XYZ file of C-alpha atoms in Angstrom:
774
model
C 2.712 14.296 5.864
C 1.962 14.543 10.016
C -1.833 14.867 10.223
C -4.683 17.124 12.835
C -7.716 17.442 12.299
C -9.528 20.508 11.403
C -12.591 20.394 14.315
C -14.795 22.660 13.277
C -15.451 20.196 9.438
C -13.138 17.527 10.385
C -10.797 17.698 7.689
C -6.454 17.229 7.289
C -4.877 19.886 8.345
C -0.604 19.731 6.666
C 1.373 19.934 9.816
C 4.807 19.312 7.421
C 4.517 22.831 6.123
C 4.299 25.495 7.988
C 2.231 27.802 4.255
C 3.224 31.055 6.983
C 4.677 32.758 10.291
C 1.938 34.350 11.942
C 2.403 38.259 13.312
C 4.088 36.104 16.729
C 7.236 34.582 14.536
C 5.508 31.065 15.080
C 4.308 29.167 11.974
C 1.310 28.517 11.227
C -1.168 25.859 9.261
C -3.934 25.478 7.005
C -6.909 23.655 6.991
C -7.777 21.794 3.530
C -11.702 22.189 3.194
C -11.421 25.255 1.870
C -12.408 27.369 5.065
C -9.146 29.008 5.832
C -9.368 28.092 8.983
C -5.596 28.859 10.155
C -3.988 26.338 13.121
C -0.414 27.302 15.160
C 0.232 23.795 16.206
C -0.545 19.799 15.875
C -3.275 20.148 18.230
C -5.526 22.278 15.962
C -5.007 25.958 17.874
C -7.375 27.850 15.809
C -5.520 31.325 15.837
C -6.896 34.201 16.122
C -8.316 36.463 12.506
C -5.502 38.889 12.004
C -2.591 37.199 12.992
C -1.977 35.498 9.635
C -2.238 36.749 6.217
C -4.382 34.539 3.803
C -2.870 31.353 2.307
C -1.645 31.490 -1.334
C -3.313 31.519 -3.826
C -2.227 28.274 -5.104
C -3.755 26.750 -1.775
C -7.058 28.277 -2.079
C -7.461 27.009 -4.976
C -5.797 23.645 -4.272
C -8.316 23.305 -1.345
C -11.517 25.335 -2.739
C -14.947 23.730 -1.597
C -16.506 21.037 -3.787
C -18.465 22.105 -6.597
C -19.895 18.783 -6.194
C -23.496 18.148 -3.100
C -22.110 14.243 -3.068
C -18.891 14.695 -2.340
C -18.713 14.974 1.178
C -15.490 17.643 1.570
C -13.518 14.203 0.817
C -10.061 14.508 -0.403
C -9.204 13.478 -3.898
C -6.112 12.352 -5.566
C -4.305 11.400 -8.138
C -3.137 8.141 -8.958
C -0.026 8.829 -11.314
C 0.746 12.334 -9.445
C 0.218 11.891 -5.851
C 1.234 15.623 -5.088
C -1.996 17.264 -6.103
C -5.153 16.697 -4.664
C -8.073 18.662 -4.846
C -11.445 18.293 -2.566
C -14.361 16.636 -5.022
C -14.509 14.524 -7.971
C -12.260 15.987 -11.084
C -9.221 15.489 -13.620
C -5.611 15.766 -13.425
C -4.315 19.748 -14.160
C -1.091 17.567 -15.101
C -2.501 14.009 -16.614
C -5.781 14.128 -17.023
C -6.629 11.570 -15.842
C -9.740 11.207 -13.618
C -8.789 11.771 -9.429
C -9.500 8.986 -6.781
C -10.941 9.619 -2.929
C -7.849 9.870 -0.840
C -9.028 7.397 1.860
C -11.391 4.865 1.135
C -14.172 3.727 2.051
C -17.057 0.862 1.416
C -19.521 3.026 -0.832
C -20.039 2.633 -3.852
C -17.069 4.485 -6.319
C -18.406 3.911 -9.979
C -19.543 7.354 -10.563
C -16.285 8.042 -12.997
C -16.783 4.411 -15.250
C -20.868 4.470 -14.955
C -20.881 7.922 -16.551
C -17.292 7.619 -18.948
C -19.375 4.743 -19.425
C -22.483 5.629 -21.225
C -20.502 8.292 -23.363
C -18.656 5.548 -24.469
C -22.099 3.127 -24.975
C -22.972 6.531 -26.567
C -20.093 6.906 -29.398
C -20.831 2.584 -29.869
C -23.722 3.230 -31.040
C -23.228 6.502 -33.619
C -20.022 5.380 -34.421
C -21.559 2.723 -35.990
C -23.904 4.000 -38.964
C -20.878 6.492 -39.206
C -18.646 3.428 -39.912
C -20.835 1.691 -42.151
C -21.899 5.108 -44.572
C -17.770 5.234 -44.462
C -16.777 1.660 -45.659
C -19.837 0.910 -46.899
C -18.459 0.233 -50.252
C -15.184 -1.467 -49.424
C -16.970 -4.530 -48.234
C -20.009 -4.334 -51.664
C -23.018 -2.108 -49.969
C -23.963 0.204 -53.086
C -23.861 2.796 -50.387
C -23.614 5.746 -53.353
C -26.557 4.346 -55.153
C -28.688 5.232 -51.886
C -27.277 8.782 -51.110
C -25.595 10.918 -53.047
C -22.424 13.304 -51.744
C -23.814 15.540 -50.024
C -26.592 13.445 -47.837
C -23.724 11.315 -46.996
C -21.607 14.091 -46.088
C -24.064 15.699 -43.591
C -25.268 12.625 -41.714
C -21.593 11.537 -41.497
C -22.751 15.238 -39.157
C -24.531 14.668 -37.354
C -23.310 11.467 -36.513
C -20.156 12.328 -35.621
C -20.759 15.582 -34.025
C -22.788 14.716 -30.409
C -19.794 11.420 -30.733
C -16.535 14.071 -30.220
C -18.089 17.423 -28.678
C -20.415 15.519 -26.343
C -19.321 12.008 -25.958
C -15.475 13.719 -26.237
C -15.634 16.081 -24.116
C -14.443 15.037 -21.171
C -11.066 14.158 -23.087
C -11.226 17.280 -25.016
C -11.651 19.410 -21.836
C -8.555 17.486 -20.045
C -6.387 18.085 -23.953
C -7.239 22.166 -23.260
C -6.349 22.448 -19.565
C -2.882 20.267 -20.287
C -2.800 22.817 -23.023
C -2.804 26.351 -20.402
C -0.658 24.470 -18.142
C 1.391 24.197 -20.048
C 1.306 20.247 -18.967
C 1.383 18.176 -22.762
C -0.020 14.499 -21.927
C -2.186 12.349 -24.195
C -4.957 14.271 -24.179
C -2.863 17.362 -25.876
C -2.431 14.527 -28.595
C -6.206 13.484 -29.393
C -7.923 16.584 -28.729
C -5.546 17.692 -30.895
C -5.528 14.566 -34.008
C -9.454 13.921 -33.218
C -10.454 18.113 -33.442
C -7.848 18.899 -36.527
C -9.888 15.483 -38.717
C -13.009 17.044 -37.266
C -12.372 20.305 -38.237
C -11.171 18.712 -41.341
C -13.867 17.168 -42.329
C -16.353 20.321 -40.898
C -14.345 22.508 -43.496
C -14.888 19.593 -46.260
C -18.269 19.830 -45.884
C -19.262 23.570 -46.296
C -16.484 24.798 -48.873
C -15.462 21.893 -49.682
C -14.149 24.524 -52.773
C -11.395 25.248 -50.123
C -10.092 22.221 -49.944
C -7.359 22.570 -52.412
C -7.933 19.635 -55.169
C -4.136 17.447 -54.007
C -6.135 17.000 -50.993
C -9.289 14.785 -53.272
C -10.168 11.114 -53.374
C -12.196 10.668 -56.648
C -12.474 13.717 -57.469
C -13.465 15.559 -54.281
C -12.928 16.123 -50.457
C -11.572 13.826 -49.203
C -14.055 13.630 -45.372
C -12.520 11.829 -41.289
C -14.877 11.982 -39.444
C -15.129 8.358 -39.369
C -11.411 8.915 -37.171
C -12.397 11.229 -34.774
C -15.502 9.465 -34.062
C -14.246 6.451 -33.771
C -11.121 7.049 -32.698
C -13.289 9.152 -29.638
C -15.289 5.980 -28.349
C -11.910 3.521 -28.358
C -10.033 5.696 -25.634
C -13.731 6.106 -23.931
C -13.534 2.259 -24.088
C -10.202 2.017 -22.968
C -10.560 4.788 -19.985
C -13.262 2.425 -19.138
C -11.965 -0.918 -18.768
C -8.586 1.797 -17.120
C -10.773 2.481 -14.768
C -12.296 -0.924 -13.807
C -8.871 -1.636 -13.548
C -8.155 0.717 -11.518
C -10.809 -0.206 -8.791
C -9.193 -3.194 -8.798
C -6.150 -1.855 -6.513
C -7.638 -0.817 -4.073
C -9.835 -3.996 -3.414
C -6.814 -4.642 -0.568
C -8.367 -1.671 1.259
C -11.930 -2.465 0.892
C -10.565 -6.332 1.956
C -8.909 -4.335 5.002
C -12.533 -2.087 5.826
C -14.808 -5.044 5.684
C -13.030 -6.570 8.861
C -14.376 -2.908 11.368
C -18.368 -3.378 12.198
C -20.996 -0.888 11.159
C -22.045 -0.694 13.852
C -21.116 -1.056 18.954
C -23.304 -2.423 21.795
C -23.022 0.197 24.070
C -23.545 -0.387 27.467
C -24.653 2.580 29.803
C -26.315 1.866 33.387
C -26.885 -1.924 32.680
C -28.608 -0.729 29.500
C -27.417 -1.958 25.607
C -27.447 0.408 22.624
C -26.952 0.236 19.245
C -24.470 3.010 18.032
C -22.669 3.798 14.895
C -18.819 3.931 15.052
C -18.250 7.480 14.445
C -20.447 7.820 17.913
C -17.651 5.774 20.303
C -15.420 8.073 22.713
C -13.236 6.593 24.921
C -14.158 5.656 28.267
C -16.788 3.981 27.129
C -17.449 0.064 27.471
C -19.220 -2.677 24.922
C -20.575 -5.508 24.428
C -19.415 -7.913 21.763
C -20.544 -11.240 21.013
C -20.077 -15.319 20.014
C -19.568 -14.673 16.666
C -18.825 -10.848 16.742
C -15.705 -8.532 15.811
C -14.483 -5.343 17.945
C -15.266 -2.770 17.139
C -12.952 -0.859 19.024
C -8.962 -1.587 20.675
C -9.959 -1.634 24.090
C -9.226 -3.980 27.043
C -11.892 -7.204 27.998
C -13.635 -5.835 31.670
C -16.658 -8.548 31.776
C -16.469 -11.763 30.280
C -13.699 -14.367 29.285
C -13.740 -16.211 25.206
C -11.661 -16.262 22.760
C -10.641 -13.992 20.249
C -9.536 -15.081 16.338
C -6.264 -13.044 15.774
C -5.675 -13.631 12.316
C -5.921 -10.835 10.694
C -3.436 -9.408 12.622
C -0.829 -12.122 13.622
C -1.988 -14.621 10.881
C -1.713 -17.245 13.340
C -4.653 -19.757 12.808
C -5.125 -20.390 17.316
C -7.469 -18.332 18.921
C -5.703 -16.027 21.581
C -7.808 -16.695 24.500
C -9.337 -13.255 26.685
C -10.184 -12.493 29.478
C -10.337 -9.405 32.138
C -7.617 -6.968 31.656
C -6.962 -8.998 28.331
C -6.060 -5.799 25.042
C -8.124 -6.480 21.924
C -8.408 -4.644 18.446
C -10.642 -3.936 16.482
C -11.549 -5.937 13.342
C -10.403 -8.946 15.670
C -13.307 -12.121 15.458
C -14.363 -12.857 19.054
C -15.662 -16.624 18.803
C -16.665 -18.194 21.514
C -18.013 -16.282 24.719
C -20.181 -12.848 25.340
C -17.015 -10.086 25.944
C -17.837 -6.284 28.031
C -14.589 -4.316 26.171
C -13.610 -0.818 27.111
C -12.634 1.733 24.295
C -9.018 2.659 24.578
C -8.529 3.615 21.245
C -11.494 4.736 18.347
C -11.824 5.771 15.066
C -8.687 6.585 13.392
C -6.793 5.051 16.645
C -7.146 1.612 15.385
C -4.796 -0.538 15.099
C -7.351 -1.605 11.823
C -7.917 2.116 10.835
C -3.673 2.609 11.017
C -2.621 -0.356 8.857
C -5.960 1.156 6.048
C -4.173 4.857 6.062
C -0.036 2.571 5.724
C -2.186 1.030 2.760
C -3.715 3.742 1.118
C -0.416 5.933 1.819
C 2.469 3.664 0.169
C 0.076 3.265 -2.317
C -0.277 6.776 -3.805
C 3.778 7.560 -2.988
C 6.024 7.077 -5.693
C 9.085 4.835 -6.244
C 12.663 6.307 -7.144
C 12.418 4.554 -10.942
C 8.668 7.012 -11.519
C 11.693 9.364 -11.943
C 12.852 8.399 -14.988
C 9.382 8.365 -16.359
C 8.490 11.814 -15.313
C 11.903 12.890 -17.129
C 11.021 10.991 -20.345
C 7.502 11.960 -19.848
C 7.627 16.660 -20.333
C 10.145 15.653 -23.425
C 7.370 13.079 -24.571
C 4.316 15.154 -26.381
C 6.491 17.968 -27.306
C 8.855 15.625 -29.335
C 5.708 13.133 -30.666
C 3.782 16.551 -31.629
C 7.118 17.491 -33.486
C 7.085 13.580 -35.115
C 3.621 13.740 -36.493
C 4.957 17.683 -38.548
C 7.700 15.927 -39.737
C 5.205 12.862 -41.093
C 2.779 15.286 -42.566
C 5.922 17.366 -43.988
C 7.454 14.494 -45.613
C 4.461 12.832 -47.071
C 3.106 16.330 -48.358
C 6.853 16.487 -49.669
C 7.646 13.508 -51.670
C 4.239 10.161 -50.531
C 1.922 9.346 -53.544
C -1.496 10.959 -54.864
C -3.471 12.369 -52.764
C -0.318 13.904 -51.576
C -2.085 16.162 -48.888
C -4.403 13.744 -47.760
C -1.406 11.037 -47.137
C 0.223 13.432 -44.818
C -3.094 13.835 -43.105
C -3.817 10.661 -42.234
C 0.069 9.789 -40.933
C 0.407 13.048 -38.284
C -3.080 12.258 -36.999
C -2.658 8.476 -36.933
C 1.381 9.656 -35.004
C -0.472 12.203 -32.514
C -3.107 9.386 -31.565
C -0.626 6.264 -31.162
C 1.387 7.700 -29.169
C -0.139 7.664 -25.796
C 2.613 8.535 -22.543
C -0.525 7.472 -20.469
C 0.620 3.541 -20.744
C 4.383 5.189 -19.651
C 2.846 7.694 -16.239
C 0.508 4.188 -15.264
C 4.409 1.904 -15.036
C 4.993 2.071 -11.606
C 2.089 3.725 -9.727
C -0.164 1.166 -10.852
C 1.863 -2.221 -10.591
C 2.832 0.191 -6.956
C -0.219 -0.213 -6.062
C -1.556 -3.686 -6.852
C 2.123 -4.902 -5.341
C 0.913 -3.252 -1.760
C -2.387 -4.430 -1.403
C -0.676 -7.775 -2.409
C 1.594 -6.945 0.840
C -1.070 -5.732 2.572
C -3.259 -9.223 2.190
C -0.154 -11.147 2.889
C 0.121 -9.230 6.313
C 3.084 -7.278 5.210
C 2.477 -3.394 5.384
C 4.717 -1.370 3.131
C 4.862 2.769 4.187
C 6.336 4.378 0.209
C 7.082 3.118 -2.818
C 10.480 3.755 -1.916
C 10.910 1.362 0.369
C 9.444 -1.157 -1.555
C 11.786 -0.336 -4.661
C 14.888 -0.177 -1.991
C 14.594 -4.246 -0.708
C 14.996 -5.263 -4.594
C 18.460 -4.679 -3.812
C 18.726 -5.304 0.147
C 22.040 -7.928 0.446
C 22.315 -7.836 4.707
C 19.488 -8.571 6.583
C 20.026 -7.562 9.956
C 17.538 -8.606 13.129
C 17.601 -8.594 16.519
C 16.733 -11.577 18.351
C 13.760 -11.214 21.187
C 10.860 -11.359 19.884
C 12.374 -11.387 16.212
C 14.217 -14.967 16.061
C 13.538 -15.970 19.333
C 9.422 -15.785 21.051
C 10.048 -12.573 22.959
C 8.824 -14.294 26.182
C 10.298 -16.688 29.240
C 9.611 -20.163 28.972
C 10.576 -23.671 30.735
C 12.095 -25.447 28.453
C 13.806 -28.542 30.348
C 13.206 -30.106 33.811
C 15.195 -32.288 35.233
C 15.983 -34.087 38.031
C 17.422 -35.827 41.146
C 17.725 -38.889 41.310
C 13.972 -40.184 43.645
C 12.773 -36.481 42.651
C 9.554 -35.832 40.267
C 8.843 -33.899 37.694
C 5.572 -33.221 38.155
C 6.412 -32.270 41.412
C 9.340 -30.466 41.110
C 6.769 -28.547 38.141
C 3.744 -28.102 41.161
C 6.531 -26.684 44.222
C 8.089 -24.114 41.805
C 5.084 -22.961 40.165
C 3.100 -22.510 44.210
C 6.077 -20.163 45.571
C 6.360 -18.463 41.998
C 2.519 -17.457 42.299
C 3.338 -14.422 45.004
C 6.089 -13.716 43.453
C 5.825 -11.082 39.270
C 9.920 -11.448 38.487
C 9.164 -12.001 34.314
C 10.544 -15.516 35.629
C 8.680 -16.689 38.120
C 5.831 -15.686 35.157
C 7.199 -18.269 32.890
C 7.767 -20.973 35.954
C 4.134 -19.997 36.080
C 2.478 -19.833 33.092
C 5.120 -23.886 32.295
C 2.833 -25.155 34.731
C -0.164 -24.684 33.251
C 1.086 -25.959 29.978
C 1.764 -29.116 30.951
C -1.485 -28.832 33.754
C 0.895 -29.861 36.122
C -1.489 -28.882 39.676
C -0.407 -26.787 42.096
C -1.443 -25.826 45.676
C -1.910 -22.157 47.294
C 1.588 -21.284 49.225
C 2.160 -19.158 52.543
C 4.765 -16.693 54.203
C 6.138 -16.342 50.781
C 9.045 -14.350 52.029
C 11.767 -13.257 48.817
C 15.668 -12.667 49.468
C 17.123 -10.084 46.609
C 19.416 -11.373 44.069
C 19.143 -15.466 45.358
C 15.938 -16.271 46.008
C 12.699 -17.179 46.895
C 10.901 -19.848 49.880
C 7.105 -20.399 51.045
C 5.388 -23.226 53.311
C 3.751 -25.241 50.400
C 0.996 -28.141 52.074
C 3.634 -27.688 55.442
C 7.080 -28.640 53.651
C 9.521 -25.683 52.700
C 9.710 -25.431 49.432
C 12.642 -22.600 48.264
C 13.047 -21.692 44.176
C 16.121 -19.622 43.727
C 19.896 -19.074 42.730
C 22.854 -22.462 43.209
C 24.386 -19.965 45.782
C 21.175 -19.008 47.630
C 20.567 -23.175 48.127
C 24.001 -22.994 49.637
C 23.869 -21.117 52.486
C 21.691 -22.953 53.747
C 23.174 -26.716 52.692
C 22.297 -27.904 49.470
C 23.563 -28.941 46.660
C 24.105 -30.492 43.706
C 25.079 -34.232 42.715
C 28.436 -34.047 40.274
C 25.948 -34.623 37.514
C 23.040 -32.251 38.352
C 26.589 -29.843 38.476
C 27.146 -30.905 35.122
C 24.078 -30.386 33.741
C 22.647 -26.817 35.130
C 26.506 -26.154 33.539
C 25.942 -26.864 30.273
C 22.058 -25.471 30.478
C 23.917 -22.021 31.675
C 26.310 -22.057 28.429
C 23.866 -22.702 25.876
C 21.839 -19.124 27.389
C 20.106 -21.160 29.226
C 18.495 -18.789 32.994
C 18.646 -22.041 35.637
C 16.717 -22.038 38.576
C 17.269 -24.773 41.273
C 14.051 -25.732 43.482
C 14.493 -27.815 46.855
C 11.354 -29.209 49.592
C 12.453 -29.628 53.683
C 16.177 -28.966 52.508
C 16.783 -32.079 49.327
C 16.850 -30.195 45.941
C 14.575 -31.893 43.774
C 15.976 -30.081 41.131
C 15.720 -27.410 38.395
C 13.560 -26.320 35.360
C 16.174 -24.004 32.539
C 14.065 -21.228 31.430
C 14.910 -19.836 28.282
C 13.634 -17.499 25.153
C 12.884 -20.300 22.545
C 13.691 -19.860 19.305
C 10.617 -19.568 16.713
C 9.661 -22.569 14.847
C 10.316 -20.671 11.378
C 13.840 -18.814 12.408
C 15.925 -21.730 11.393
C 13.919 -22.219 8.137
C 13.620 -18.575 8.062
C 17.189 -17.964 8.566
C 18.204 -20.620 5.619
C 15.753 -19.264 2.292
C 17.370 -16.393 3.435
C 20.893 -17.030 2.887
C 19.480 -19.040 -0.807
C 18.632 -15.749 -1.561
C 21.723 -14.099 -1.439
C 21.244 -12.367 1.956
C 24.047 -12.514 4.730
C 22.150 -12.851 8.122
C 23.206 -10.126 10.899
C 22.178 -10.539 15.189
C 22.306 -7.000 16.412
C 21.601 -8.402 20.764
C 21.489 -6.233 23.324
C 21.345 -10.447 25.867
C 24.787 -11.654 26.917
C 27.193 -13.343 24.788
C 26.617 -17.036 25.480
C 22.452 -16.219 24.972
C 23.458 -15.092 21.558
C 26.586 -17.628 20.255
C 23.995 -19.784 21.468
C 21.351 -19.300 19.157
C 23.434 -18.254 16.215
C 24.944 -21.670 16.032
C 21.318 -22.637 16.110
C 20.460 -20.817 13.091
C 23.097 -20.447 11.463
C 23.105 -16.814 11.318
C 26.434 -14.859 10.242
C 27.301 -12.617 12.305
C 27.027 -11.991 16.479
C 26.779 -9.043 18.151
C 25.797 -8.856 21.054
C 25.882 -6.770 25.008
C 24.726 -3.507 22.421
C 23.162 -1.277 23.036
C 20.514 0.723 20.923
C 22.914 3.313 20.248
C 25.762 1.112 19.186
C 22.963 -1.408 17.241
C 22.144 2.209 15.032
C 26.028 2.631 15.162
C 26.194 -0.604 13.429
C 24.413 -0.173 10.893
C 25.306 3.270 9.919
C 28.421 1.460 9.313
C 27.414 -1.192 7.481
C 25.819 1.329 5.052
C 29.028 3.034 5.085
C 30.589 0.302 3.919
C 28.533 -0.718 0.550
C 26.011 -2.157 1.929
C 22.702 -2.125 1.599
C 20.970 -3.048 4.464
C 17.204 -4.046 6.278
C 16.845 -4.576 9.871
C 14.696 -6.637 11.457
C 13.262 -5.800 15.027
C 10.510 -5.741 17.589
C 11.453 -3.828 21.266
C 12.162 0.064 21.824
C 15.647 -0.028 21.758
C 16.137 -0.559 17.981
C 13.961 1.839 16.918
C 16.870 3.950 16.308
C 18.322 1.748 13.779
C 15.141 0.166 11.734
C 15.882 4.431 11.168
C 19.234 4.166 10.189
C 18.360 1.356 7.505
C 17.730 1.520 4.876
C 14.732 -0.312 4.639
C 13.538 -0.586 8.536
C 11.125 -3.654 9.641
C 8.876 -3.860 12.329
C 7.458 -6.608 13.585
C 4.201 -6.002 14.153
C 3.830 -7.568 17.573
C 6.523 -5.241 18.289
C 6.111 -1.481 20.207
C 4.138 1.458 18.825
C 7.638 3.289 18.725
C 9.339 0.274 15.999
C 6.388 0.791 14.402
C 6.468 3.624 13.740
C 10.503 3.961 13.034
C 10.182 1.319 9.670
C 9.565 1.741 6.713
C 7.766 -2.048 6.074
C 5.418 -3.383 9.749
C 5.266 -7.356 9.174
C 1.741 -7.367 11.091
C 2.750 -11.706 11.690
C 5.464 -10.556 14.040
C 7.365 -13.978 12.384
C 10.581 -13.312 10.061
C 9.226 -14.350 7.753
C 7.572 -12.360 7.300
C 11.215 -10.847 5.344
C 11.415 -13.399 2.967
C 7.490 -11.958 1.575
C 8.539 -8.647 2.025
C 11.525 -9.574 -0.238
C 9.774 -11.602 -2.913
C 6.518 -8.801 -2.995
C 9.586 -6.180 -2.985
C 11.062 -8.525 -6.726
C 8.314 -9.234 -8.160
C 6.877 -5.794 -7.833
C 10.280 -4.035 -9.954
C 10.238 -7.129 -11.975
C 6.433 -6.120 -12.641
C 7.458 -2.880 -13.272
C 10.692 -2.660 -15.379
C 7.644 -5.297 -17.526
C 5.166 -2.774 -17.793
C 8.169 0.101 -18.524
C 9.262 -2.114 -21.814
C 6.320 -2.538 -22.688
C 5.383 1.200 -22.656
C 8.984 2.657 -24.688
C 8.649 -0.270 -27.180
C 4.966 0.357 -27.399
C 6.218 3.558 -28.983
C 9.309 3.208 -30.100
C 7.547 1.081 -32.700
C 4.043 2.693 -33.424
C 5.349 6.005 -33.778
C 7.455 4.590 -36.423
C 5.052 2.830 -37.883
C 2.395 5.564 -37.790
C 4.556 7.708 -39.236
C 4.000 5.050 -42.944
C 8.020 4.136 -42.732
C 6.968 0.438 -43.450
C 4.490 2.185 -46.167
C 7.957 2.280 -49.250
C 8.523 -1.640 -48.274
C 4.816 -3.627 -47.540
C 1.880 -0.857 -48.881
C 1.357 -0.403 -45.358
C -0.250 2.903 -43.527
C -1.440 2.832 -40.805
C -5.139 4.150 -40.251
C -5.722 6.376 -37.202
C -9.330 3.928 -35.736
C -6.508 1.857 -35.668
C -4.775 3.763 -33.761
C -7.086 4.849 -31.103
C -7.588 0.697 -30.769
C -3.880 0.164 -30.324
C -3.281 3.837 -28.221
C -6.437 2.144 -25.587
C -4.526 -1.711 -25.226
C -1.830 -0.678 -24.639
C -2.148 1.455 -21.235
C -4.962 -1.649 -21.002
C -2.230 -4.357 -21.319
C -0.053 -1.481 -18.782
C -2.689 -2.356 -16.041
C -3.423 -5.843 -16.696
C -0.142 -6.625 -16.146
C 0.225 -5.003 -13.287
C -3.140 -7.023 -11.598
C -0.807 -10.095 -12.329
C 1.158 -9.058 -9.625
C -2.181 -10.280 -7.358
C -2.356 -13.457 -7.973
C 1.877 -13.636 -7.168
C 3.248 -16.783 -4.971
C 4.740 -14.702 -2.265
């Protein structure tokens, strides 16, 4: 969903879908906070009053102002139905589940759980003596000697009524709303079952003569107060456990949010002031001391330090930062003080975008959820039908008292057949799986990508920045007899220090990495397409192509020429170095293969995946990298359009394709693939085009993403098998199919306990993903 922001109230504006057309034929969008301001574009331009009709009724209902003043205008959504949104907390009109904040925060989110827990403990306090009254005689307690049947009945009524109508009020309200909205769910069954038991018992207490004698037990009308109360209490226990478990699924987001500091030190006219993050603006200068986290994305303007960027890159070695270098919010400054100029703040920082991506993915729906939705739509009506059928059968051919047995069987069927486990099976696994991936630096944008990754059989990879480091480096130094390697590199770096060419930067960096001292160069000259020359300590140094040096009568030995030809055949760039008309040797420059690439390709092959490399680089370079890594298929010299067409053709041929890349030129292919995987160290365009982002920028993340997908889908299937199997087994047992053989008839209280445990078991199984090794 494309999002703009209402400049008045700060709430979101959905710019994906125009809800109406204004008087000039332009699409109009609405603020979600209930103020019903209208905007003509994504920049938040407000439409003049009267230009557009009022928003539709359904939007007005969804956008009504929060009734809870403490809600703070936050949007809440349903974990099972992400399309349901409202301002402030509440329950889902479709499934009745508690809504969750759409945007995670570090604040206390215990209100829903605490309120439900309070109702549960009151229910326990009243249900225990109620059970003693009704079940005591079965274990030898002389309850009938203590109390007359009438007094016992009224005492049961007094204990059960608060449980049903106060403790169970949220459950009954959800059940009623499900009937009003024609959206039957677990609360429909709970409300019908408990109220049936309670109302029957109430009539048996007030006017026992109205109850047919066929219902009587031991000469009097039976009471089911304890069944209604205990069912409510057990369902509340299930709700408390469910809310507690669901909170754990957002742990990854809270951990990400903790990476950002609460305040920053803003520098104004040489003085420091501590300000909250939301008060920082673009261009502000912020001091970050050793041991503090970066508050924003920005550029270093003063100081030098080592910064731990492992939260973004996964690389444990700190990166050196000095003036002109970029830093990201949440990274840890280690050694020196820095002054940073803010370039991205608030929701625009890399960290905030990561949080949004994870939260959005956790709310997305996997395609497999469509099957669940179809089943759930028919499930509750089928259960009600099964309860009616069980009642009729028991009332017709069951043992005496027939109607008492019939009522128990019907209530048990209604209670045990909880569709909540079925509904939670997919979204809980997706939420936990996405959070688990985020901890490993694998950011999944939506559940569909997570599901599709499991089916991938072909991985298409770019070369530069994906298989290789994406930065040219000096990988070898070859010298003529009598020359010195350190001298060659020092002279070359001295001359190239005045050049802006990317290869010059590689030579200078190569000298620094090897600890080679460089001198200053004078009279620098550059020959386009040939090379450069300069004076270094009275020596004339030339660096460039062999033809450039040949013009000065400088030629290599046969041995050196053969070594240069061999290096070029491997796709390396060869730069010759001469001093005072004498050839010293040459430098081999290449984009080195990442240390992890070979092992990653091998493990992808072990998982049955075919690896194809598409690169715009030369054929010699591409073939050299492919041979080194054991890549199955190579296509070199391809344009962004050709990459896009190649991926489309693979899909036409029946392949399920994952494309991994990092550059702007990879964006079309990333978008065309079944699953686009972007390196987090790459361009913003590539990241936006992809379905999965690997923060570490390493191809090993592809292995993690595939492993995460397979583990999550396996977990979903386990949950669905459990939910379907539970209901397939539980409903017939509750209906009494085992009674003719074993004499077993399930108590509604046992059914309620089993129903609650089914949901908790599904959530517990989903939470196992948090410990999955990727």
